[in-house]
Coordinates of C-alpha atoms and ligand atoms in Angstrom, one line a residue:
X13 CA 31.4 10.0 -0.6
X14 CA 31.3 13.7 -0.1
X15 CA 29.6 15.9 -2.7
X16 CA 28.5 19.5 -3.1
X17 CA 27.4 21.9 -5.8
X18 CA 28.6 25.2 -4.2
X19 CA 32.0 26.3 -3.0
X20 CA 30.9 27.3 0.4
X21 CA 28.1 25.0 1.6
X22 CA 25.8 26.0 4.4
X23 CA 26.5 22.8 6.3
X24 CA 27.3 19.1 6.1
X25 CA 24.6 16.4 6.1
X26 CA 25.4 12.7 6.5
X27 CA 23.1 10.2 4.8
X28 CA 23.4 6.6 5.7
X29 CA 21.9 3.5 3.9
X30 CA 22.2 0.6 6.3
X31 CA 22.7 -3.0 5.4
X32 CA 19.7 -5.0 4.3
X33 CA 19.2 -8.7 4.9
X34 CA 21.6 -11.3 3.7
X35 CA 22.3 -12.2 1.0
X36 CA 22.3 -8.7 -0.5
X37 CA 22.1 -9.3 -4.3
X38 CA 21.9 -7.6 -6.7
X39 CA 23.2 -4.4 -5.0
X40 CA 21.2 -1.8 -6.7
X41 CA 22.3 1.8 -6.1
X42 CA 20.6 3.7 -3.2
X43 CA 18.5 6.0 -5.5
X44 CA 16.4 7.3 -2.6
X45 CA 19.6 8.5 -0.9
X46 CA 20.8 10.1 -4.1
X47 CA 17.5 11.9 -4.6
X48 CA 17.7 13.4 -1.1
X49 CA 21.4 14.2 -1.5
X50 CA 20.6 16.0 -4.8
X51 CA 17.9 18.2 -3.2
X52 CA 20.1 19.0 -0.3
X53 CA 23.0 19.9 -2.6
X54 CA 20.7 22.2 -4.7
X55 CA 19.7 23.9 -1.4
X56 CA 23.4 24.7 -0.7
X57 CA 24.4 21.8 1.6
X58 CA 27.3 19.4 1.3
X59 CA 26.4 15.7 1.6
X60 CA 28.3 12.7 2.8
X61 CA 26.5 9.6 1.5
X62 CA 27.5 6.4 3.2
X63 CA 26.3 3.0 1.8
X64 CA 26.8 0.5 4.6
X65 CA 26.0 -2.4 2.2
X66 CA 29.1 -2.1 0.0
X67 CA 31.5 0.4 1.6
X68 CA 34.1 -1.4 3.8
X69 CA 35.0 2.0 5.3
X70 CA 31.4 3.1 6.0
X71 CA 31.8 3.3 9.8
X72 CA 35.2 5.0 9.5
X73 CA 33.8 7.6 7.2
X74 CA 30.9 8.1 9.6
X75 CA 33.3 8.7 12.5
X76 CA 35.4 11.0 10.4
X77 CA 32.6 13.3 9.3
X78 CA 30.3 13.1 12.3
X79 CA 32.0 16.0 14.3
X80 CA 31.1 18.5 11.5
X81 CA 27.6 17.2 10.7
X82 CA 24.4 19.3 10.9
X83 CA 22.4 16.1 11.1
X84 CA 22.5 12.4 10.2
X85 CA 19.8 10.9 8.0
X86 CA 19.3 7.1 8.1
X87 CA 16.9 5.4 5.5
X88 CA 15.3 2.1 6.4
X89 CA 12.5 -0.3 5.9
X90 CA 11.4 -2.7 8.7
X91 CA 13.1 -6.0 9.4
X92 CA 16.9 -6.5 9.2
X93 CA 17.6 -3.0 7.9
X94 CA 15.7 -1.4 10.8
X95 CA 17.8 -3.5 13.2
X96 CA 21.0 -2.2 11.6
X97 CA 19.6 1.4 11.6
X98 CA 19.0 1.2 15.3
X99 CA 22.5 0.0 15.9
X100 CA 24.1 2.8 13.8
X101 CA 22.0 5.4 15.6
X102 CA 23.2 4.1 18.9
X103 CA 26.8 4.4 17.8
X104 CA 26.3 7.9 16.5
X105 CA 24.7 9.2 19.8
X106 CA 27.4 7.5 21.8
X107 CA 30.0 9.6 19.9
X108 CA 27.9 12.8 19.5
X109 CA 24.8 13.0 21.7
X110 CA 23.9 16.5 20.4
X111 CA 23.6 15.6 16.7
X112 CA 20.0 15.2 15.5
X113 CA 19.3 11.9 13.8
X114 CA 16.5 11.7 11.2
X115 CA 14.9 8.4 10.1
X116 CA 13.5 8.3 6.6
X117 CA 12.3 5.5 4.3
X118 CA 9.5 2.9 4.3
X119 CA 9.6 2.2 8.0
X120 CA 9.0 5.7 9.4
X121 CA 6.5 6.4 6.6
X122 CA 4.3 3.6 7.8
X123 CA 5.2 3.7 11.6
X124 CA 6.3 7.3 12.4
X125 CA 5.4 7.1 16.1
X126 CA 7.3 3.9 16.6
X127 CA 10.5 5.6 15.6
X128 CA 10.4 7.6 18.9
X129 CA 10.5 4.4 21.0
X130 CA 14.2 4.6 20.3
X131 CA 15.8 7.4 22.3
X132 CA 18.3 8.0 19.5
X133 CA 16.0 9.3 16.8
X134 CA 14.8 12.9 16.8
X135 CA 12.9 13.3 13.6
X136 CA 10.9 10.9 11.4
X137 CA 10.1 11.6 7.7
X138 CA 6.8 10.3 6.3
X139 CA 6.9 9.9 2.5
X140 CA 9.7 10.9 0.1
X141 CA 12.5 12.7 1.9
X142 CA 13.8 14.7 -1.0
X143 CA 11.0 17.2 -0.7
X144 CA 11.3 18.1 3.0
X145 CA 15.0 17.5 3.6
X146 CA 16.1 21.1 2.7
X147 CA 13.5 22.6 5.0
X148 CA 14.5 20.2 7.8
X149 CA 18.2 21.2 7.3
X150 CA 17.4 24.9 7.2
X151 CA 15.3 24.7 10.4
X152 CA 18.1 22.7 12.2
X153 CA 20.7 25.2 11.0
X154 CA 18.6 28.1 12.3
X155 CA 17.9 26.3 15.6
X156 CA 14.1 26.2 14.8
X157 CA 11.5 23.5 15.5
X158 CA 9.7 21.4 12.9
X159 CA 6.2 22.7 13.5
X160 CA 4.5 23.1 10.1
X161 CA 6.9 21.0 8.0
X162 CA 4.6 18.6 6.0
X163 CA 5.6 15.0 6.4
X164 CA 7.8 15.5 9.5
X165 CA 7.4 14.1 13.0
X166 CA 9.8 15.4 15.6
X167 CA 10.7 15.0 19.2
X168 CA 10.8 18.5 20.8
X169 CA 10.9 19.4 24.4
X170 CA 9.8 15.9 25.5
X171 CA 6.8 15.8 23.2
X172 CA 6.2 14.6 19.6
X173 CA 5.3 17.2 17.0
X174 CA 3.1 15.5 14.4
X175 CA 2.7 17.5 11.1
X176 CA 0.2 16.5 8.4
X177 CA 1.6 13.6 6.3
X178 CA 0.6 15.3 3.0
X179 CA 0.3 13.6 -0.4
X180 CA 2.9 12.2 -2.7
X181 CA 4.5 15.3 -4.2
X182 CA 4.8 15.9 -7.9
X183 CA 8.0 14.1 -9.0
X184 CA 8.4 16.7 -11.8
X185 CA 9.4 19.2 -9.1
X186 CA 12.4 17.2 -8.1
X187 CA 15.8 18.2 -9.2
X188 CA 17.7 15.9 -11.6
X189 CA 20.3 13.7 -9.9
X190 CA 23.9 14.7 -10.9
X191 CA 24.9 11.1 -11.7
X192 CA 28.6 11.6 -11.9
X193 CA 28.7 13.6 -8.7
X194 CA 26.9 10.9 -6.7
X195 CA 29.4 8.3 -7.9
X196 CA 26.9 6.2 -9.9
X197 CA 29.8 4.6 -11.8
X198 CA 30.6 2.5 -8.7
X199 CA 27.1 1.0 -8.7
X200 CA 27.0 -0.1 -12.3
X201 CA 26.7 -3.9 -12.1
X202 CA 27.7 -6.7 -14.4
X203 CA 26.6 -6.3 -18.0
X204 CA 26.1 -2.6 -17.4
X205 CA 23.0 -2.9 -15.3
X206 CA 21.9 0.1 -13.2
X207 CA 18.6 0.9 -11.6
X208 CA 16.4 4.0 -12.3
X209 CA 13.2 5.6 -11.2
X210 CA 10.9 7.4 -13.7
X211 CA 7.8 7.6 -11.5
X212 CA 6.5 7.2 -7.9
X213 CA 3.4 5.8 -6.3
X214 CA 0.9 3.5 -8.0
X215 CA -2.7 3.9 -9.2
X216 CA -3.4 0.4 -8.1
X217 CA -5.3 -0.4 -4.9
X218 CA -3.9 -3.7 -3.7
X219 CA -4.7 -3.7 0.0
X220 CA -1.6 -5.7 1.1
X221 CA 0.8 -3.2 -0.5
X222 CA 2.8 -0.6 1.5
X223 CA 2.5 1.9 -1.4
X224 CA -1.3 1.7 -1.4
X225 CA -1.4 2.0 2.4
X226 CA 0.9 5.1 2.4
X227 CA -0.9 7.1 -0.3
X228 CA -3.7 5.3 -2.1
X229 CA -3.9 5.4 -5.9
X230 CA -1.5 8.4 -6.3
X231 CA 1.0 8.2 -9.1
X232 CA 3.4 10.9 -10.4
X233 CA 5.8 10.6 -13.3
X234 CA 8.7 12.3 -15.0
X235 CA 8.1 13.5 -18.6
X236 CA 9.7 11.4 -21.4
X237 CA 12.4 14.0 -22.0
X238 CA 13.7 13.8 -18.4
X239 CA 13.6 10.0 -18.4
X240 CA 15.6 9.7 -21.6
X241 CA 18.0 12.5 -20.4
X242 CA 18.7 10.3 -17.4
X243 CA 19.3 7.2 -19.6
X244 CA 21.6 9.2 -21.9
X245 CA 23.6 10.6 -19.0
X246 CA 23.9 7.1 -17.3
X247 CA 24.9 5.6 -20.6
X248 CA 27.7 8.2 -20.9
X249 CA 29.0 6.9 -17.5
X250 CA 29.0 3.2 -18.6
X251 CA 25.5 2.0 -18.0
X252 CA 24.1 -0.3 -20.7
X253 CA 20.9 -1.8 -19.2
X254 CA 18.3 -0.2 -16.9
X255 CA 16.2 -1.8 -14.3
X256 CA 13.4 0.7 -14.1
X257 CA 12.1 0.2 -10.6
X258 CA 8.8 2.2 -10.9
X259 CA 6.0 0.2 -9.4
X260 CA 3.8 1.0 -12.5
X261 CA 5.9 2.3 -15.4
X262 CA 3.0 1.7 -17.7
X263 CA 0.3 3.6 -15.8
X264 CA 0.3 6.2 -18.7
X265 CA 0.7 4.3 -21.9
X266 CA 1.1 7.5 -23.9
X267 CA 4.1 8.3 -21.8
X268 CA 5.4 4.8 -22.4
X269 CA 5.1 5.4 -26.1
X270 CA 6.7 8.9 -25.9
X271 CA 9.7 7.4 -24.0
X272 CA 10.1 4.6 -26.6
X273 CA 10.0 7.1 -29.5
X274 CA 12.5 9.4 -27.8
X275 CA 15.0 6.6 -27.2
X276 CA 14.8 5.6 -30.8
X277 CA 15.0 9.2 -32.1
X278 CA 18.1 9.8 -30.0
X279 CA 19.6 6.5 -31.2
X280 CA 20.3 5.3 -27.6
X281 CA 21.4 1.7 -27.7
X282 CA 20.0 0.6 -24.4
X283 CA 18.2 -2.4 -22.9
X284 CA 15.7 -1.8 -20.1
X285 CA 13.2 -3.7 -18.0
X286 CA 10.1 -2.2 -16.3
X287 CA 7.1 -3.1 -14.1
X288 CA 3.6 -2.9 -15.3
X289 CA 0.1 -3.8 -14.1
X290 CA -1.8 -6.3 -16.2
X291 CA -4.7 -3.8 -16.7
X292 CA -2.3 -1.2 -18.2
X293 CA -0.4 -3.7 -20.3
X294 CA -3.7 -4.8 -21.9
X295 CA -4.5 -1.2 -22.7
X296 CA -1.4 -0.9 -24.9
X297 CA -1.9 -1.0 -28.7
X298 CA 0.2 -3.5 -30.8
X299 CA 2.1 -0.5 -32.1
X300 CA 3.0 0.7 -28.6
X301 CA 4.2 -2.8 -27.7
X302 CA 6.3 -3.0 -30.8
X303 CA 7.8 0.4 -30.1
X304 CA 8.5 -0.6 -26.5
X305 CA 10.5 -3.6 -27.7
X306 CA 12.2 -1.8 -30.5
X307 CA 13.4 0.9 -28.1
X308 CA 15.1 -1.8 -25.9
X309 CA 12.5 -3.0 -23.4
X310 CA 13.1 -6.7 -23.0
X311 CA 11.3 -7.7 -19.9
X312 CA 8.2 -6.5 -18.0
X313 CA 7.6 -7.6 -14.4
X314 CA 3.9 -8.1 -13.6
X315 CA 2.3 -8.7 -10.3
X316 CA -0.2 -11.5 -10.8
X317 CA -0.1 -12.7 -7.2
X318 CA -2.7 -15.4 -7.3
X319 CA -4.3 -17.9 -9.7
X320 CA -7.5 -17.9 -7.7
X321 CA -9.9 -15.1 -8.8
X322 CA -11.4 -15.2 -5.3
X323 CA -8.0 -14.3 -3.7
X324 CA -7.2 -11.9 -6.5
X325 CA -10.4 -10.0 -5.7
X326 CA -9.8 -10.2 -2.0
X327 CA -6.5 -8.4 -2.3
X328 CA -8.0 -6.0 -4.9
X329 CA -5.6 -6.9 -7.6
X330 CA -8.1 -5.6 -10.2
X331 CA -7.3 -8.1 -12.9
X332 CA -9.0 -11.1 -14.5
X333 CA -6.9 -14.2 -13.7
X334 CA -8.1 -16.0 -16.8
X335 CA -6.7 -13.2 -19.0
X336 CA -3.1 -13.5 -17.7
X337 CA -1.9 -16.2 -20.1
X338 CA -3.2 -14.3 -23.1
X339 CA -1.5 -11.0 -21.9
X340 CA 1.8 -12.8 -21.4
X341 CA 1.5 -14.5 -24.8
X342 CA 1.0 -11.1 -26.6
X343 CA 4.1 -9.5 -25.1
X344 CA 6.2 -12.6 -25.6
X345 CA 5.2 -12.6 -29.3
X346 CA 6.7 -9.1 -29.6
X347 CA 9.9 -10.3 -27.9
X348 CA 9.2 -9.0 -24.4
X349 CA 9.6 -11.5 -21.7
X350 CA 7.3 -11.4 -18.7
X351 CA 8.5 -11.8 -15.1
X352 CA 5.4 -12.8 -13.2
X353 CA 5.2 -12.3 -9.5
X354 CA 3.1 -14.6 -7.3
X355 CA 2.4 -14.3 -3.7
X356 CA 1.7 -17.3 -1.4
X357 CA 0.1 -17.5 2.0
X358 CA -2.5 -14.8 1.5
X359 CA -4.9 -14.8 4.4
X360 CA -7.8 -17.2 3.9
X361 CA -5.8 -19.1 1.2
X362 CA -6.8 -22.7 0.9
X363 CA -5.2 -25.7 -0.8
X364 CA -7.6 -25.2 -3.7
X365 CA -6.5 -21.6 -4.1
X366 CA -2.8 -22.7 -4.0
X367 CA -3.4 -25.3 -6.7
X368 CA -5.1 -22.7 -8.9
X369 CA -2.0 -20.5 -8.6
X370 CA 0.3 -23.4 -9.4
X371 CA -1.9 -24.4 -12.4
X372 CA -1.6 -20.8 -13.7
X373 CA 2.2 -20.9 -13.3
X374 CA 2.3 -24.1 -15.2
X375 CA 0.1 -22.6 -18.0
X376 CA 2.5 -19.7 -18.3
X377 CA 5.5 -22.0 -18.4
X378 CA 3.9 -23.9 -21.2
X379 CA 4.3 -20.7 -23.3
X380 CA 8.0 -21.4 -23.4
X381 CA 10.6 -21.7 -20.6
X382 CA 12.4 -18.6 -21.9
X383 CA 9.2 -16.6 -22.2
X384 CA 8.3 -16.3 -18.6
X385 CA 10.2 -15.9 -15.4
X386 CA 8.8 -16.1 -11.9
X387 CA 9.3 -14.5 -8.6
X388 CA 7.6 -16.0 -5.6
X389 CA 6.9 -14.1 -2.4
X390 CA 5.4 -15.1 0.9
X391 CA 2.7 -12.8 2.1
X392 CA 4.0 -10.8 5.0
X393 CA 1.5 -9.2 7.4
X394 CA 2.4 -5.8 8.8
X395 CA 1.1 -6.2 12.3
X396 CA 0.5 -3.6 15.0
X397 CA 2.7 -0.5 15.2
X398 CA 1.0 2.8 15.1
X399 CA -1.8 1.7 12.8
X400 CA -2.6 -1.6 11.2
X401 CA -1.6 -0.5 7.7
X402 CA -2.5 -3.8 6.2
X403 CA -6.2 -4.0 5.3
X404 CA -6.1 -7.8 5.0
X405 CA -4.6 -8.0 8.4
X406 CA -7.2 -5.7 9.9
X407 CA -10.0 -7.9 8.5
X408 CA -8.5 -11.0 10.1
X409 CA -8.7 -9.9 13.7
X410 CA -7.1 -13.1 14.9
X411 CA -6.5 -13.7 18.6
X412 CA -2.8 -13.3 18.2
X413 CA -3.0 -10.0 16.4
X414 CA -0.9 -7.7 18.5
X415 CA 0.9 -4.4 18.8
X416 CA 4.6 -4.9 18.1
X417 CA 7.3 -2.9 19.7
X418 CA 10.0 -1.2 17.7
X419 CA 12.4 -4.0 18.5
X420 CA 9.9 -6.7 17.5
X421 CA 9.3 -4.9 14.2
X422 CA 13.1 -4.8 13.6
X423 CA 13.2 -8.6 14.3
X424 CA 10.1 -9.3 12.1
X425 CA 10.9 -12.1 9.7
X426 CA 11.1 -10.6 6.2
X427 CA 14.1 -12.4 4.9
X428 CA 13.9 -15.5 2.7
X429 CA 13.5 -18.0 5.5
X430 CA 10.6 -20.0 7.0
X431 CA 8.9 -18.4 10.0
X432 CA 8.2 -20.5 13.1
X433 CA 4.5 -20.1 12.6
X434 CA 2.5 -18.5 9.9
X435 CA -0.2 -17.4 12.3
X436 CA -2.4 -15.8 9.7
X437 CA -2.7 -19.2 7.9
X438 CA -5.1 -21.9 8.9
X439 CA -3.2 -24.6 10.9
X440 CA -4.5 -27.5 8.8
X441 CA -3.3 -25.8 5.5
X442 CA 0.0 -24.5 6.8
X443 CA 2.1 -27.7 6.3
X444 CA 1.0 -27.9 2.7
X445 CA 1.9 -24.3 2.1
X446 CA 5.3 -24.8 3.6
X447 CA 6.0 -27.9 1.5
X448 CA 5.0 -26.1 -1.7
X449 CA 6.4 -22.6 -1.1
X450 CA 9.7 -23.6 0.5
X451 CA 10.5 -26.6 -1.7
X452 CA 8.3 -28.1 -4.4
X453 CA 7.3 -25.0 -6.3
X454 CA 10.8 -23.4 -6.5
X455 CA 12.3 -26.7 -7.6
X456 CA 9.6 -27.6 -10.1
X457 CA 8.8 -24.1 -11.6
X458 CA 11.6 -21.6 -10.9
X459 CA 15.1 -22.4 -10.5
X460 CA 17.9 -23.5 -12.8
X461 CA 19.4 -25.9 -10.3
X462 CA 22.8 -25.9 -11.8
X463 CA 23.0 -22.1 -11.6
X464 CA 21.3 -21.7 -8.2
X465 CA 23.6 -24.3 -6.5
X466 CA 26.7 -23.8 -8.7
X467 CA 28.9 -23.9 -5.6
X468 CA 27.3 -27.2 -4.4
X469 CA 27.4 -29.4 -7.5
X470 CA 26.7 -32.7 -5.6
X471 CA 23.5 -31.2 -4.1
X472 CA 22.5 -29.7 -7.5
X473 CA 22.8 -33.2 -9.0
X474 CA 20.6 -34.7 -6.3
X475 CA 18.0 -31.9 -6.8
X476 CA 18.0 -32.6 -10.5
X477 CA 17.0 -36.2 -9.7
X478 CA 14.2 -34.9 -7.5
X479 CA 13.0 -32.4 -10.0
X480 CA 10.7 -34.6 -12.1
X481 CA 9.0 -35.8 -9.0
X482 CA 8.5 -32.2 -7.8
X483 CA 7.0 -31.4 -11.2
X484 CA 4.7 -34.4 -11.0
X485 CA 3.6 -33.4 -7.5
X486 CA 2.8 -29.8 -8.6
X487 CA 0.8 -30.9 -11.6
X488 CA -1.0 -33.6 -9.7
X489 CA -1.5 -31.5 -6.5
X490 CA 0.0 -34.3 -4.4
X491 CA 2.0 -33.1 -1.5
X492 CA 1.7 -36.0 1.0
X493 CA 4.7 -37.9 2.2
X494 CA 7.1 -35.0 1.6
X495 CA 10.3 -37.0 2.2
X496 CA 12.3 -34.8 -0.3
X497 CA 11.4 -31.6 1.6
X498 CA 12.5 -33.4 4.8
X499 CA 15.8 -34.3 3.2
X500 CA 16.3 -30.8 2.0
X501 CA 15.5 -29.3 5.4
X502 CA 17.9 -31.8 7.1
X503 CA 20.8 -31.9 4.7
X504 CA 20.2 -29.3 2.0
X505 CA 19.9 -25.6 1.5
X506 CA 17.1 -23.0 1.3
X507 CA 15.6 -22.7 -2.1
X508 CA 15.7 -19.4 -4.0
X509 CA 12.4 -17.8 -4.9
X510 CA 13.2 -16.1 -8.1
X511 CA 14.1 -17.6 -11.5
X512 CA 17.2 -15.3 -11.8
X513 CA 18.8 -12.3 -10.2
X514 CA 17.6 -10.0 -13.0
X515 CA 21.0 -8.8 -14.2
X516 CA 21.6 -11.3 -16.9
X517 CA 23.6 -10.8 -20.2
X518 CA 22.1 -9.3 -23.3
X519 CA 22.2 -12.6 -25.1
X520 CA 19.3 -13.9 -23.0
X521 CA 16.7 -11.5 -24.4
X522 CA 13.9 -12.7 -26.7
X523 CA 14.1 -11.7 -30.4
X524 CA 11.7 -9.0 -31.6
X525 CA 8.5 -10.0 -33.5
X526 CA 8.3 -13.7 -32.7
X527 CA 5.5 -15.1 -34.8
X528 CA 5.3 -18.3 -32.7
X529 CA 6.0 -19.4 -29.2
X530 CA 8.9 -21.7 -28.7
X531 CA 11.7 -22.4 -26.3
X532 CA 14.4 -20.2 -27.6
X533 CA 17.5 -18.6 -26.3
X534 CA 17.9 -15.6 -28.7
X535 CA 20.9 -13.6 -29.6
X536 CA 19.5 -10.8 -31.7
X537 CA 20.1 -8.0 -29.3
X538 CA 22.9 -5.8 -30.4
X539 CA 25.9 -6.7 -28.4
X540 CA 27.2 -3.8 -26.4
X541 CA 30.8 -2.5 -26.4
X542 CA 32.8 -3.3 -23.3
X543 CA 32.6 -0.8 -20.4
X544 CA 34.8 2.2 -20.6
X545 CA 38.2 2.1 -18.8
X546 CA 37.8 3.2 -15.2
X547 CA 34.2 1.9 -14.9
X548 CA 34.2 -0.8 -12.3
X549 CA 31.1 -2.5 -13.8
X550 CA 30.6 -4.6 -10.7
X551 CA 29.1 -2.3 -8.1
X552 CA 32.3 -1.7 -6.2
X553 CA 33.6 1.4 -4.5
X554 CA 37.2 2.3 -5.2
X555 CA 39.4 0.1 -3.2
X556 CA 36.7 -2.2 -2.2
X557 CA 36.7 -5.9 -3.0
X558 CA 34.4 -6.9 -5.9
X559 CA 31.1 -8.1 -4.5
X560 CA 30.4 -11.6 -5.7
X561 CA 27.0 -13.2 -5.8
X562 CA 26.7 -14.5 -2.3
X563 CA 26.9 -18.2 -1.7
X564 CA 23.8 -19.7 -0.3
X565 CA 24.2 -20.7 3.3
X566 CA 23.6 -24.1 4.6
X567 CA 20.3 -25.2 6.1
X568 CA 19.3 -22.8 8.9
X569 CA 16.7 -23.0 11.6
X570 CA 13.2 -22.0 10.8
X571 CA 13.2 -18.4 11.7
X572 CA 12.3 -16.0 8.9
X573 CA 10.7 -15.8 5.4
X574 CA 10.7 -13.8 2.2
X575 CA 8.4 -10.9 2.0
X576 CA 6.6 -9.1 -0.8
X577 CA 8.6 -5.9 -1.1
X578 CA 6.8 -2.6 -1.0
X579 CA 5.2 -2.4 -4.4
X580 CA 4.7 -6.0 -5.3
Ligands
LIG622 S1 1.0 -4.2 -5.4 FE1 1.8 -3.3 -7.2 S2 0.0 -2.8 -8.5 FE2 -0.7 -3.2 -6.4 S3 -0.8 -1.1 -5.4 FE3 1.2 -2.0 -4.9 S4 2.6 -1.3 -6.5 FE4 0.5 -1.0 -7.2

């Protein structure tokens, strides 16, 4: 999609968002690309934004606009998306060797020097690209170098120019995203879901987290007025429900309260879900929680990570594990469901730690199956590169710790598959971890088998038969003779690691002000009117086929695994 705010733009910039891993669901809008596009448009440039995940004509558009482009920006994290980014860059340079290619996103932010192992990239952006993109464009337009541009590494005259990385800039200085202009309608998902950012960074200090590694404990947030302005504008374009993707929406509880009040004052009929740290959630008053729910917040995602206080302290989660159930109970009582994230395979984890985590998950489930949802992640070390960004990894200093090449980082297993060897895990414990993480825990605690395997009803029925046994194993901590896991590996399918895809209908929310905990499927949320004519409501681009929830593939070789995404 081409977009501009002035009649005679200074130049054309192409921004590309490469494909992520498969399956790609839900397909949230590329907000980072939109933020960069907005700042470039405000600086007088025209932008062509290409989303390679959903646009069947992505490569054709790239080929069409490439001859007139000032530069091409490609955003990526490591793993599959990096592999796709490298392939796109190669195609671009084959067609136009003179066009500068800029890499932005999580990968260059953490591994800026590795970017230049590829001969195709000329510039790497460290940190958010919307602040430096106009300066980069102006310099390229004037034929100047990048010396002095904060957060920019550049290949110039055969050497690498490394500017200071700087700190996370104040998000209040960003320009508002012109939602209609960037084509946000095409990214509105079923039930009116759209994603939104209201803050950046995180005050937490979890040492496994990319956000902490990039800029420790910094957090910057939009004021309440701008947040609600965005919600109102998006509602006007057909959105009904907001997935607020901030890593810590609740870092400032007074801001949380101000947003809630403003939503109610303006009479917005919205539903939204946020992320919050346990420490901040516990700091909220009952009145603030009540307002939060009343304004439409129906779910809070919370990173618990471990049921073992030892492991929680090791990763600096800064929470008391034995307060988690009480925290969840309080929010559920007010009608806010908790989505609890747990991480498995943390370095030094033992079977005893694992069992403590499973016991905590069971304790939360006992609050009511509709009250809590789970996401399970496998700890993913970030080895080698320019710097060992992962403190836990650094402390391990195992024999097989190694510097990885750019290609190896692109091939690093971050998808939802089993790796060949979890080399950061003790060999005697690893088989137990595999049995629990890749089979027993998802089956016993997470998934609705009928929904998860709707396209494989026979297998779903078989799993339903196995489920009581899986639950018994998890409660009794008995993982020997794992014949069911063997059957699943041999004839079945990989298990999902989240209770749901997070874009459910409004009927699934909890009612406000529950005075007791029970298993309940509420229907008190105001039903929303249907989407306006012309709004796709399914995340499609015009002319593109409707994306469907991808079918799960058959059993595949052990070659990858899920990762904890930046932030959780
Ligand atoms: S894991 Fe979550 S809470 Fe911890 S530093 Fe990262 S974003 Fe913050």
